[in-house]
PDB file of C-alpha atoms in Angstrom:
ATOM      1  CA  UNK A   2    -107.399-116.436-239.645  1.00  0.00           C
ATOM      2  CA  UNK A   3    -109.952-114.439-237.594  1.00  0.00           C
ATOM      3  CA  UNK A   4    -107.702-114.383-234.577  1.00  0.00           C
ATOM      4  CA  UNK A   5    -104.979-112.482-236.592  1.00  0.00           C
ATOM      5  CA  UNK A   6    -107.294-110.431-238.090  1.00  0.00           C
ATOM      6  CA  UNK A   7    -108.328-109.191-234.758  1.00  0.00           C
ATOM      7  CA  UNK A   8    -104.810-108.818-233.640  1.00  0.00           C
ATOM      8  CA  UNK A   9    -103.945-106.978-236.970  1.00  0.00           C
ATOM      9  CA  UNK A  10    -106.900-104.507-236.220  1.00  0.00           C
ATOM     10  CA  UNK A  11    -105.645-103.958-232.645  1.00  0.00           C
ATOM     11  CA  UNK A  12    -102.213-103.222-234.176  1.00  0.00           C
ATOM     12  CA  UNK A  13    -103.558-100.758-236.184  1.00  0.00           C
ATOM     13  CA  UNK A  14    -105.121 -99.047-233.597  1.00  0.00           C
ATOM     14  CA  UNK A  15    -102.431 -99.171-230.951  1.00  0.00           C
ATOM     15  CA  UNK A  16     -99.943 -98.089-233.512  1.00  0.00           C
ATOM     16  CA  UNK A  17    -101.810 -94.674-233.822  1.00  0.00           C
ATOM     17  CA  UNK A  18    -101.840 -94.498-230.303  1.00  0.00           C
ATOM     18  CA  UNK A  19     -98.241 -95.229-229.459  1.00  0.00           C
ATOM     19  CA  UNK A  20     -97.049 -92.736-232.304  1.00  0.00           C
ATOM     20  CA  UNK A  21     -98.966 -90.036-230.721  1.00  0.00           C
ATOM     21  CA  UNK A  22     -98.320 -90.765-227.048  1.00  0.00           C
ATOM     22  CA  UNK A  23     -94.648 -92.396-226.835  1.00  0.00           C
ATOM     23  CA  UNK A  24     -91.422 -91.070-227.894  1.00  0.00           C
ATOM     24  CA  UNK A  25     -88.042 -91.364-226.300  1.00  0.00           C
ATOM     25  CA  UNK A  26     -87.683 -88.194-224.211  1.00  0.00           C
ATOM     26  CA  UNK A  27     -83.843 -88.068-224.752  1.00  0.00           C
ATOM     27  CA  UNK A  28     -81.298 -89.234-227.431  1.00  0.00           C
ATOM     28  CA  UNK A  29     -78.796 -91.637-226.110  1.00  0.00           C
ATOM     29  CA  UNK A  30     -75.163 -91.136-227.220  1.00  0.00           C
ATOM     30  CA  UNK A  31     -75.439 -94.343-229.053  1.00  0.00           C
ATOM     31  CA  UNK A  32     -77.600 -93.655-232.313  1.00  0.00           C
ATOM     32  CA  UNK A  33     -78.424 -97.146-233.128  1.00  0.00           C
ATOM     33  CA  UNK A  34     -79.719 -97.683-229.416  1.00  0.00           C
ATOM     34  CA  UNK A  35     -81.693 -94.513-229.973  1.00  0.00           C
ATOM     35  CA  UNK A  36     -83.014 -95.890-233.052  1.00  0.00           C
ATOM     36  CA  UNK A  37     -84.051 -99.355-231.775  1.00  0.00           C
ATOM     37  CA  UNK A  38     -85.861 -97.637-228.359  1.00  0.00           C
ATOM     38  CA  UNK A  39     -87.831 -95.263-231.036  1.00  0.00           C
ATOM     39  CA  UNK A  40     -88.834 -98.518-233.359  1.00  0.00           C
ATOM     40  CA  UNK A  41     -89.778-100.510-230.021  1.00  0.00           C
ATOM     41  CA  UNK A  42     -91.845 -97.838-228.472  1.00  0.00           C
ATOM     42  CA  UNK A  43     -93.753 -97.257-231.848  1.00  0.00           C
ATOM     43  CA  UNK A  44     -94.261-100.855-232.528  1.00  0.00           C
ATOM     44  CA  UNK A  45     -97.953-101.955-231.745  1.00  0.00           C
ATOM     45  CA  UNK A  46     -96.798-105.571-231.652  1.00  0.00           C
ATOM     46  CA  UNK A  47     -94.562-104.863-228.837  1.00  0.00           C
ATOM     47  CA  UNK A  48     -97.629-103.501-226.937  1.00  0.00           C
ATOM     48  CA  UNK A  49     -99.644-106.443-227.863  1.00  0.00           C
ATOM     49  CA  UNK A  50     -97.133-108.908-226.752  1.00  0.00           C
ATOM     50  CA  UNK A  51     -97.278-107.274-223.227  1.00  0.00           C
ATOM     51  CA  UNK A  52    -100.836-107.150-223.213  1.00  0.00           C
ATOM     52  CA  UNK A  53    -100.966-110.948-224.264  1.00  0.00           C
ATOM     53  CA  UNK A  54     -98.188-111.986-221.792  1.00  0.00           C
ATOM     54  CA  UNK A  55     -95.960-113.074-224.317  1.00  0.00           C
ATOM     55  CA  UNK A  56     -92.115-112.326-223.929  1.00  0.00           C
ATOM     56  CA  UNK A  57     -91.527-110.470-227.042  1.00  0.00           C
ATOM     57  CA  UNK A  58     -93.423-109.666-230.255  1.00  0.00           C
ATOM     58  CA  UNK A  59     -92.078-112.393-232.556  1.00  0.00           C
ATOM     59  CA  UNK A  60     -95.078-114.416-230.986  1.00  0.00           C
ATOM     60  CA  UNK A  61     -97.213-112.967-233.624  1.00  0.00           C
ATOM     61  CA  UNK A  62     -95.053-114.335-236.366  1.00  0.00           C
ATOM     62  CA  UNK A  63     -95.942-117.659-235.308  1.00  0.00           C
ATOM     63  CA  UNK A  64     -99.492-117.198-234.593  1.00  0.00           C
ATOM     64  CA  UNK A  65     -99.873-115.817-238.342  1.00  0.00           C
ATOM     65  CA  UNK A  66     -98.001-118.555-239.959  1.00  0.00           C
ATOM     66  CA  UNK A  67     -99.963-121.128-237.948  1.00  0.00           C
ATOM     67  CA  UNK A  68    -103.456-119.460-238.455  1.00  0.00           C
ATOM     68  CA  UNK A  69    -102.339-119.876-242.332  1.00  0.00           C
ATOM     69  CA  UNK A  70    -100.728-123.071-242.456  1.00  0.00           C
ATOM     70  CA  UNK A  71    -101.977-125.129-239.357  1.00  0.00           C
ATOM     71  CA  UNK A  72     -98.844-126.778-238.677  1.00  0.00           C
ATOM     72  CA  UNK A  73     -99.475-127.097-234.848  1.00  0.00           C
ATOM     73  CA  UNK A  74    -102.298-129.174-233.714  1.00  0.00           C
ATOM     74  CA  UNK A  75    -103.460-130.318-230.186  1.00  0.00           C
ATOM     75  CA  UNK A  76    -101.731-133.556-229.485  1.00  0.00           C
ATOM     76  CA  UNK A  77     -98.741-132.770-231.393  1.00  0.00           C
ATOM     77  CA  UNK A  78     -95.009-133.084-230.224  1.00  0.00           C
ATOM     78  CA  UNK A  79     -93.334-129.642-230.878  1.00  0.00           C
ATOM     79  CA  UNK A  80     -89.626-128.833-230.454  1.00  0.00           C
ATOM     80  CA  UNK A  81     -88.566-125.121-230.277  1.00  0.00           C
ATOM     81  CA  UNK A  82     -84.962-124.793-231.094  1.00  0.00           C
ATOM     82  CA  UNK A  83     -83.287-121.667-230.064  1.00  0.00           C
ATOM     83  CA  UNK A  84     -86.109-120.931-228.034  1.00  0.00           C
ATOM     84  CA  UNK A  85     -85.093-118.265-225.672  1.00  0.00           C
ATOM     85  CA  UNK A  86     -86.558-116.152-224.152  1.00  0.00           C
ATOM     86  CA  UNK A  87     -89.680-118.278-225.202  1.00  0.00           C
ATOM     87  CA  UNK A  88     -92.647-116.674-227.035  1.00  0.00           C
ATOM     88  CA  UNK A  89     -92.572-119.200-229.722  1.00  0.00           C
ATOM     89  CA  UNK A  90     -92.793-121.791-227.099  1.00  0.00           C
ATOM     90  CA  UNK A  91     -95.571-120.112-225.394  1.00  0.00           C
ATOM     91  CA  UNK A  92     -97.513-120.075-228.425  1.00  0.00           C
ATOM     92  CA  UNK A  93     -96.643-123.695-229.083  1.00  0.00           C
ATOM     93  CA  UNK A  94     -97.963-124.424-225.794  1.00  0.00           C
ATOM     94  CA  UNK A  95    -101.272-122.847-226.583  1.00  0.00           C
ATOM     95  CA  UNK A  96    -101.693-124.285-230.174  1.00  0.00           C
ATOM     96  CA  UNK A  97    -100.917-128.071-229.120  1.00  0.00           C
ATOM     97  CA  UNK A  98    -102.685-127.867-225.844  1.00  0.00           C
ATOM     98  CA  UNK A  99     -99.579-128.964-223.916  1.00  0.00           C
ATOM     99  CA  UNK A 100    -100.762-127.140-220.872  1.00  0.00           C
ATOM    100  CA  UNK A 101    -104.169-128.988-220.996  1.00  0.00           C
ATOM    101  CA  UNK A 102    -106.096-125.651-221.067  1.00  0.00           C
ATOM    102  CA  UNK A 103    -108.538-127.472-223.402  1.00  0.00           C
ATOM    103  CA  UNK A 104    -110.091-130.370-221.692  1.00  0.00           C
ATOM    104  CA  UNK A 105    -111.784-131.809-224.603  1.00  0.00           C
ATOM    105  CA  UNK A 106    -108.717-131.811-226.725  1.00  0.00           C
ATOM    106  CA  UNK A 107    -105.510-133.913-227.010  1.00  0.00           C
ATOM    107  CA  UNK A 108    -102.596-132.754-224.870  1.00  0.00           C
ATOM    108  CA  UNK A 109     -99.604-132.046-226.569  1.00  0.00           C
ATOM    109  CA  UNK A 110     -96.010-131.729-225.732  1.00  0.00           C
ATOM    110  CA  UNK A 111     -93.605-128.826-226.246  1.00  0.00           C
ATOM    111  CA  UNK A 112     -89.906-128.943-225.746  1.00  0.00           C
ATOM    112  CA  UNK A 113     -87.833-125.793-225.797  1.00  0.00           C
ATOM    113  CA  UNK A 114     -83.981-125.662-226.100  1.00  0.00           C
ATOM    114  CA  UNK A 115     -81.427-122.894-226.080  1.00  0.00           C
ATOM    115  CA  UNK A 116     -77.928-122.403-225.205  1.00  0.00           C
ATOM    116  CA  UNK A 117     -79.156-119.667-223.352  1.00  0.00           C
ATOM    117  CA  UNK A 118     -81.131-119.977-219.968  1.00  0.00           C
ATOM    118  CA  UNK A 119     -84.884-120.101-220.340  1.00  0.00           C
ATOM    119  CA  UNK A 120     -87.250-118.916-217.853  1.00  0.00           C
ATOM    120  CA  UNK A 121     -89.588-121.797-217.146  1.00  0.00           C
ATOM    121  CA  UNK A 122     -92.841-121.860-219.228  1.00  0.00           C
ATOM    122  CA  UNK A 123     -95.933-123.413-218.102  1.00  0.00           C
ATOM    123  CA  UNK A 124     -96.705-126.682-220.198  1.00  0.00           C
ATOM    124  CA  UNK A 125     -93.233-126.940-221.743  1.00  0.00           C
ATOM    125  CA  UNK A 126     -90.337-129.104-220.903  1.00  0.00           C
ATOM    126  CA  UNK A 127     -87.405-126.189-220.985  1.00  0.00           C
ATOM    127  CA  UNK A 128     -83.607-127.519-221.624  1.00  0.00           C
ATOM    128  CA  UNK A 129     -81.712-124.157-221.219  1.00  0.00           C
ATOM    129  CA  UNK A 130     -77.827-124.136-221.643  1.00  0.00           C
ATOM    130  CA  UNK A 131     -78.181-126.928-224.448  1.00  0.00           C
ATOM    131  CA  UNK A 132     -76.957-126.695-228.040  1.00  0.00           C
ATOM    132  CA  UNK A 133     -79.288-128.812-229.917  1.00  0.00           C
ATOM    133  CA  UNK A 134     -76.277-129.408-232.348  1.00  0.00           C
ATOM    134  CA  UNK A 135     -74.480-131.547-229.494  1.00  0.00           C
ATOM    135  CA  UNK A 136     -74.804-135.184-229.563  1.00  0.00           C
ATOM    136  CA  UNK A 137     -75.450-135.040-225.754  1.00  0.00           C
ATOM    137  CA  UNK A 138     -78.462-132.620-225.973  1.00  0.00           C
ATOM    138  CA  UNK A 139     -80.049-134.877-228.825  1.00  0.00           C
ATOM    139  CA  UNK A 140     -79.909-137.561-226.332  1.00  0.00           C
ATOM    140  CA  UNK A 141     -81.877-135.419-223.781  1.00  0.00           C
ATOM    141  CA  UNK A 142     -84.437-134.788-226.140  1.00  0.00           C
ATOM    142  CA  UNK A 143     -84.830-138.418-227.067  1.00  0.00           C
ATOM    143  CA  UNK A 144     -85.168-139.222-223.228  1.00  0.00           C
ATOM    144  CA  UNK A 145     -87.856-136.631-222.925  1.00  0.00           C
ATOM    145  CA  UNK A 146     -89.947-137.681-225.778  1.00  0.00           C
ATOM    146  CA  UNK A 147     -89.764-141.414-224.905  1.00  0.00           C
ATOM    147  CA  UNK A 148     -90.008-142.940-228.148  1.00  0.00           C
ATOM    148  CA  UNK A 149     -92.459-140.259-229.632  1.00  0.00           C
ATOM    149  CA  UNK A 150     -91.247-138.072-232.837  1.00  0.00           C
ATOM    150  CA  UNK A 151     -91.782-134.394-233.389  1.00  0.00           C
ATOM    151  CA  UNK A 152     -94.790-133.258-235.494  1.00  0.00           C
ATOM    152  CA  UNK A 153     -93.082-130.155-235.879  1.00  0.00           C
ATOM    153  CA  UNK A 154     -89.600-128.351-235.340  1.00  0.00           C
ATOM    154  CA  UNK A 155     -89.656-124.552-235.330  1.00  0.00           C
ATOM    155  CA  UNK A 156     -86.914-122.310-235.099  1.00  0.00           C
ATOM    156  CA  UNK A 157     -86.704-118.447-234.796  1.00  0.00           C
ATOM    157  CA  UNK A 158     -83.094-118.177-234.143  1.00  0.00           C
ATOM    158  CA  UNK A 159     -80.544-115.910-235.681  1.00  0.00           C
ATOM    159  CA  UNK A 160     -77.033-115.805-235.261  1.00  0.00           C
ATOM    160  CA  UNK A 161     -75.164-112.701-233.425  1.00  0.00           C
ATOM    161  CA  UNK A 162     -74.425-110.034-236.444  1.00  0.00           C
ATOM    162  CA  UNK A 163     -70.946-109.384-237.248  1.00  0.00           C
ATOM    163  CA  UNK A 164     -71.763-106.469-239.256  1.00  0.00           C
ATOM    164  CA  UNK A 165     -70.083-108.054-242.283  1.00  0.00           C
ATOM    165  CA  UNK A 166     -73.155-108.826-244.472  1.00  0.00           C
ATOM    166  CA  UNK A 167     -72.049-111.612-246.581  1.00  0.00           C
ATOM    167  CA  UNK A 168     -70.436-113.521-243.409  1.00  0.00           C
ATOM    168  CA  UNK A 169     -73.703-112.893-241.454  1.00  0.00           C
ATOM    169  CA  UNK A 170     -75.921-114.193-244.245  1.00  0.00           C
ATOM    170  CA  UNK A 171     -73.416-117.228-244.497  1.00  0.00           C
ATOM    171  CA  UNK A 172     -73.891-117.811-240.542  1.00  0.00           C
ATOM    172  CA  UNK A 173     -77.796-117.771-240.771  1.00  0.00           C
ATOM    173  CA  UNK A 174     -77.872-120.145-243.654  1.00  0.00           C
ATOM    174  CA  UNK A 175     -75.550-122.801-241.639  1.00  0.00           C
ATOM    175  CA  UNK A 176     -78.153-122.261-238.843  1.00  0.00           C
ATOM    176  CA  UNK A 177     -81.039-123.230-240.921  1.00  0.00           C
ATOM    177  CA  UNK A 178     -79.016-126.356-242.075  1.00  0.00           C
ATOM    178  CA  UNK A 179     -78.426-127.286-238.539  1.00  0.00           C
ATOM    179  CA  UNK A 180     -82.007-126.942-237.520  1.00  0.00           C
ATOM    180  CA  UNK A 181     -83.104-128.863-240.675  1.00  0.00           C
ATOM    181  CA  UNK A 182     -80.620-131.637-240.004  1.00  0.00           C
ATOM    182  CA  UNK A 183     -82.046-131.658-236.326  1.00  0.00           C
ATOM    183  CA  UNK A 184     -85.532-131.780-237.653  1.00  0.00           C
ATOM    184  CA  UNK A 185     -84.773-134.755-239.989  1.00  0.00           C
ATOM    185  CA  UNK A 186     -83.296-136.701-237.261  1.00  0.00           C
ATOM    186  CA  UNK A 187     -86.117-136.291-234.717  1.00  0.00           C
ATOM    187  CA  UNK A 188     -89.278-135.866-236.592  1.00  0.00           C
ATOM    188  CA  UNK A 189     -92.128-138.148-237.510  1.00  0.00           C
ATOM    189  CA  UNK A 190     -93.236-138.697-241.048  1.00  0.00           C
ATOM    190  CA  UNK A 191     -95.746-136.038-242.166  1.00  0.00           C
ATOM    191  CA  UNK A 192     -94.092-133.579-239.851  1.00  0.00           C
ATOM    192  CA  UNK A 193     -93.186-129.862-240.453  1.00  0.00           C
ATOM    193  CA  UNK A 194     -90.268-127.824-239.976  1.00  0.00           C
ATOM    194  CA  UNK A 195     -90.060-123.915-239.806  1.00  0.00           C
ATOM    195  CA  UNK A 196     -86.973-121.567-239.701  1.00  0.00           C
ATOM    196  CA  UNK A 197     -86.018-118.220-240.164  1.00  0.00           C
ATOM    197  CA  UNK A 198     -83.477-116.804-242.645  1.00  0.00           C
ATOM    198  CA  UNK A 199     -82.465-113.645-244.222  1.00  0.00           C
ATOM    199  CA  UNK A 200     -83.243-113.067-248.002  1.00  0.00           C
ATOM    200  CA  UNK A 201     -79.855-114.046-249.682  1.00  0.00           C
ATOM    201  CA  UNK A 202     -78.386-115.897-252.619  1.00  0.00           C
ATOM    202  CA  UNK A 203     -78.491-119.116-251.055  1.00  0.00           C
ATOM    203  CA  UNK A 204     -82.153-119.353-250.398  1.00  0.00           C
ATOM    204  CA  UNK A 205     -82.667-121.293-253.582  1.00  0.00           C
ATOM    205  CA  UNK A 206     -80.294-123.836-252.807  1.00  0.00           C
ATOM    206  CA  UNK A 207     -81.411-124.357-249.420  1.00  0.00           C
ATOM    207  CA  UNK A 208     -85.140-124.864-250.782  1.00  0.00           C
ATOM    208  CA  UNK A 209     -83.762-127.242-253.205  1.00  0.00           C
ATOM    209  CA  UNK A 210     -82.083-129.437-250.241  1.00  0.00           C
ATOM    210  CA  UNK A 211     -85.063-129.193-248.065  1.00  0.00           C
ATOM    211  CA  UNK A 212     -87.187-130.575-250.810  1.00  0.00           C
ATOM    212  CA  UNK A 213     -85.390-133.865-250.623  1.00  0.00           C
ATOM    213  CA  UNK A 214     -87.166-134.439-247.300  1.00  0.00           C
ATOM    214  CA  UNK A 215     -90.369-132.415-247.266  1.00  0.00           C
ATOM    215  CA  UNK A 216     -93.087-132.628-250.192  1.00  0.00           C
ATOM    216  CA  UNK A 217     -94.284-129.142-249.660  1.00  0.00           C
ATOM    217  CA  UNK A 218     -91.590-126.413-249.307  1.00  0.00           C
ATOM    218  CA  UNK A 219     -92.417-122.333-249.431  1.00  0.00           C
ATOM    219  CA  UNK A 220     -90.935-119.169-248.135  1.00  0.00           C
ATOM    220  CA  UNK A 221     -93.342-116.876-246.295  1.00  0.00           C
ATOM    221  CA  UNK A 222     -92.865-113.479-244.721  1.00  0.00           C
ATOM    222  CA  UNK A 223     -95.583-112.593-241.912  1.00  0.00           C
ATOM    223  CA  UNK A 224     -97.193-109.268-241.968  1.00  0.00           C
ATOM    224  CA  UNK A 225     -96.435-109.010-238.468  1.00  0.00           C
ATOM    225  CA  UNK A 226     -92.336-109.129-239.594  1.00  0.00           C
ATOM    226  CA  UNK A 227     -91.362-105.692-239.776  1.00  0.00           C
ATOM    227  CA  UNK A 228     -91.053-104.279-243.282  1.00  0.00           C
ATOM    228  CA  UNK A 229     -87.546-103.126-243.205  1.00  0.00           C
ATOM    229  CA  UNK A 230     -86.529-106.511-242.036  1.00  0.00           C
ATOM    230  CA  UNK A 231     -84.676-108.826-244.532  1.00  0.00           C
ATOM    231  CA  UNK A 232     -86.284-111.898-242.498  1.00  0.00           C
ATOM    232  CA  UNK A 233     -88.317-114.557-244.050  1.00  0.00           C
ATOM    233  CA  UNK A 234     -89.343-118.138-242.973  1.00  0.00           C
ATOM    234  CA  UNK A 235     -89.032-121.244-244.865  1.00  0.00           C
ATOM    235  CA  UNK A 236     -91.825-123.845-244.253  1.00  0.00           C
ATOM    236  CA  UNK A 237     -91.265-127.533-245.178  1.00  0.00           C
ATOM    237  CA  UNK A 238     -94.347-129.551-244.492  1.00  0.00           C
ATOM    238  CA  UNK A 239     -95.153-133.289-244.876  1.00  0.00           C
ATOM    239  CA  UNK A 240     -91.713-134.656-243.983  1.00  0.00           C
ATOM    240  CA  UNK A 241     -91.180-137.733-246.224  1.00  0.00           C
ATOM    241  CA  UNK A 242     -89.158-139.874-243.677  1.00  0.00           C
ATOM    242  CA  UNK A 243     -85.593-141.511-243.752  1.00  0.00           C
ATOM    243  CA  UNK A 244     -84.741-145.080-244.087  1.00  0.00           C
ATOM    244  CA  UNK A 245     -82.767-145.833-240.910  1.00  0.00           C
TER     245      UNK A 245
END
């Protein structure tokens, strides 16, 4: 937690500086674009991501979650579903020592998969242009793992929004189920699964279904998640395993 407390303190300092110094100079014709740009410029985690060479601010969500729950350990096998652009993969590489930066620790394995292209990440095996729900992609993952099983399956995925609230909620719930099904097929006993979703009426059913496979299930909203965002994360730990 010390690591994230330092980041929070740094973010607080930066937020005051950024708010004072940076504002969009001209409004665009599209008000939503202007609002997005204004929010990005005033977000201290955006600046911190640049300073730490993370591809986007979402890295700090995984850092905070792992600081609290310790789901990523040196030597672990981690699969990042829907990994693009790759900030969670970058954090996973550091946490499981997939890049061998820590010579006295076990070396882990990180596999990133996404339907979009992913720019290479040192220490990770990248499967871009691959749909993890496709049986062929699962076969490719198994080939990379060479008989090993995942200690953690993580996902910061979200579907493209339609503007229809109920449809968007349904889409992200289905995406969560897809990631959890994948995790159940690929995980070692005792593994963890972490998925993003939006607060909705279906989360209790989702939680109940996940408890069938994981002993410890809870929801968590990181401090680095924007306060006006409906996103939360479901974390399942201690995978029970399945009979095959």
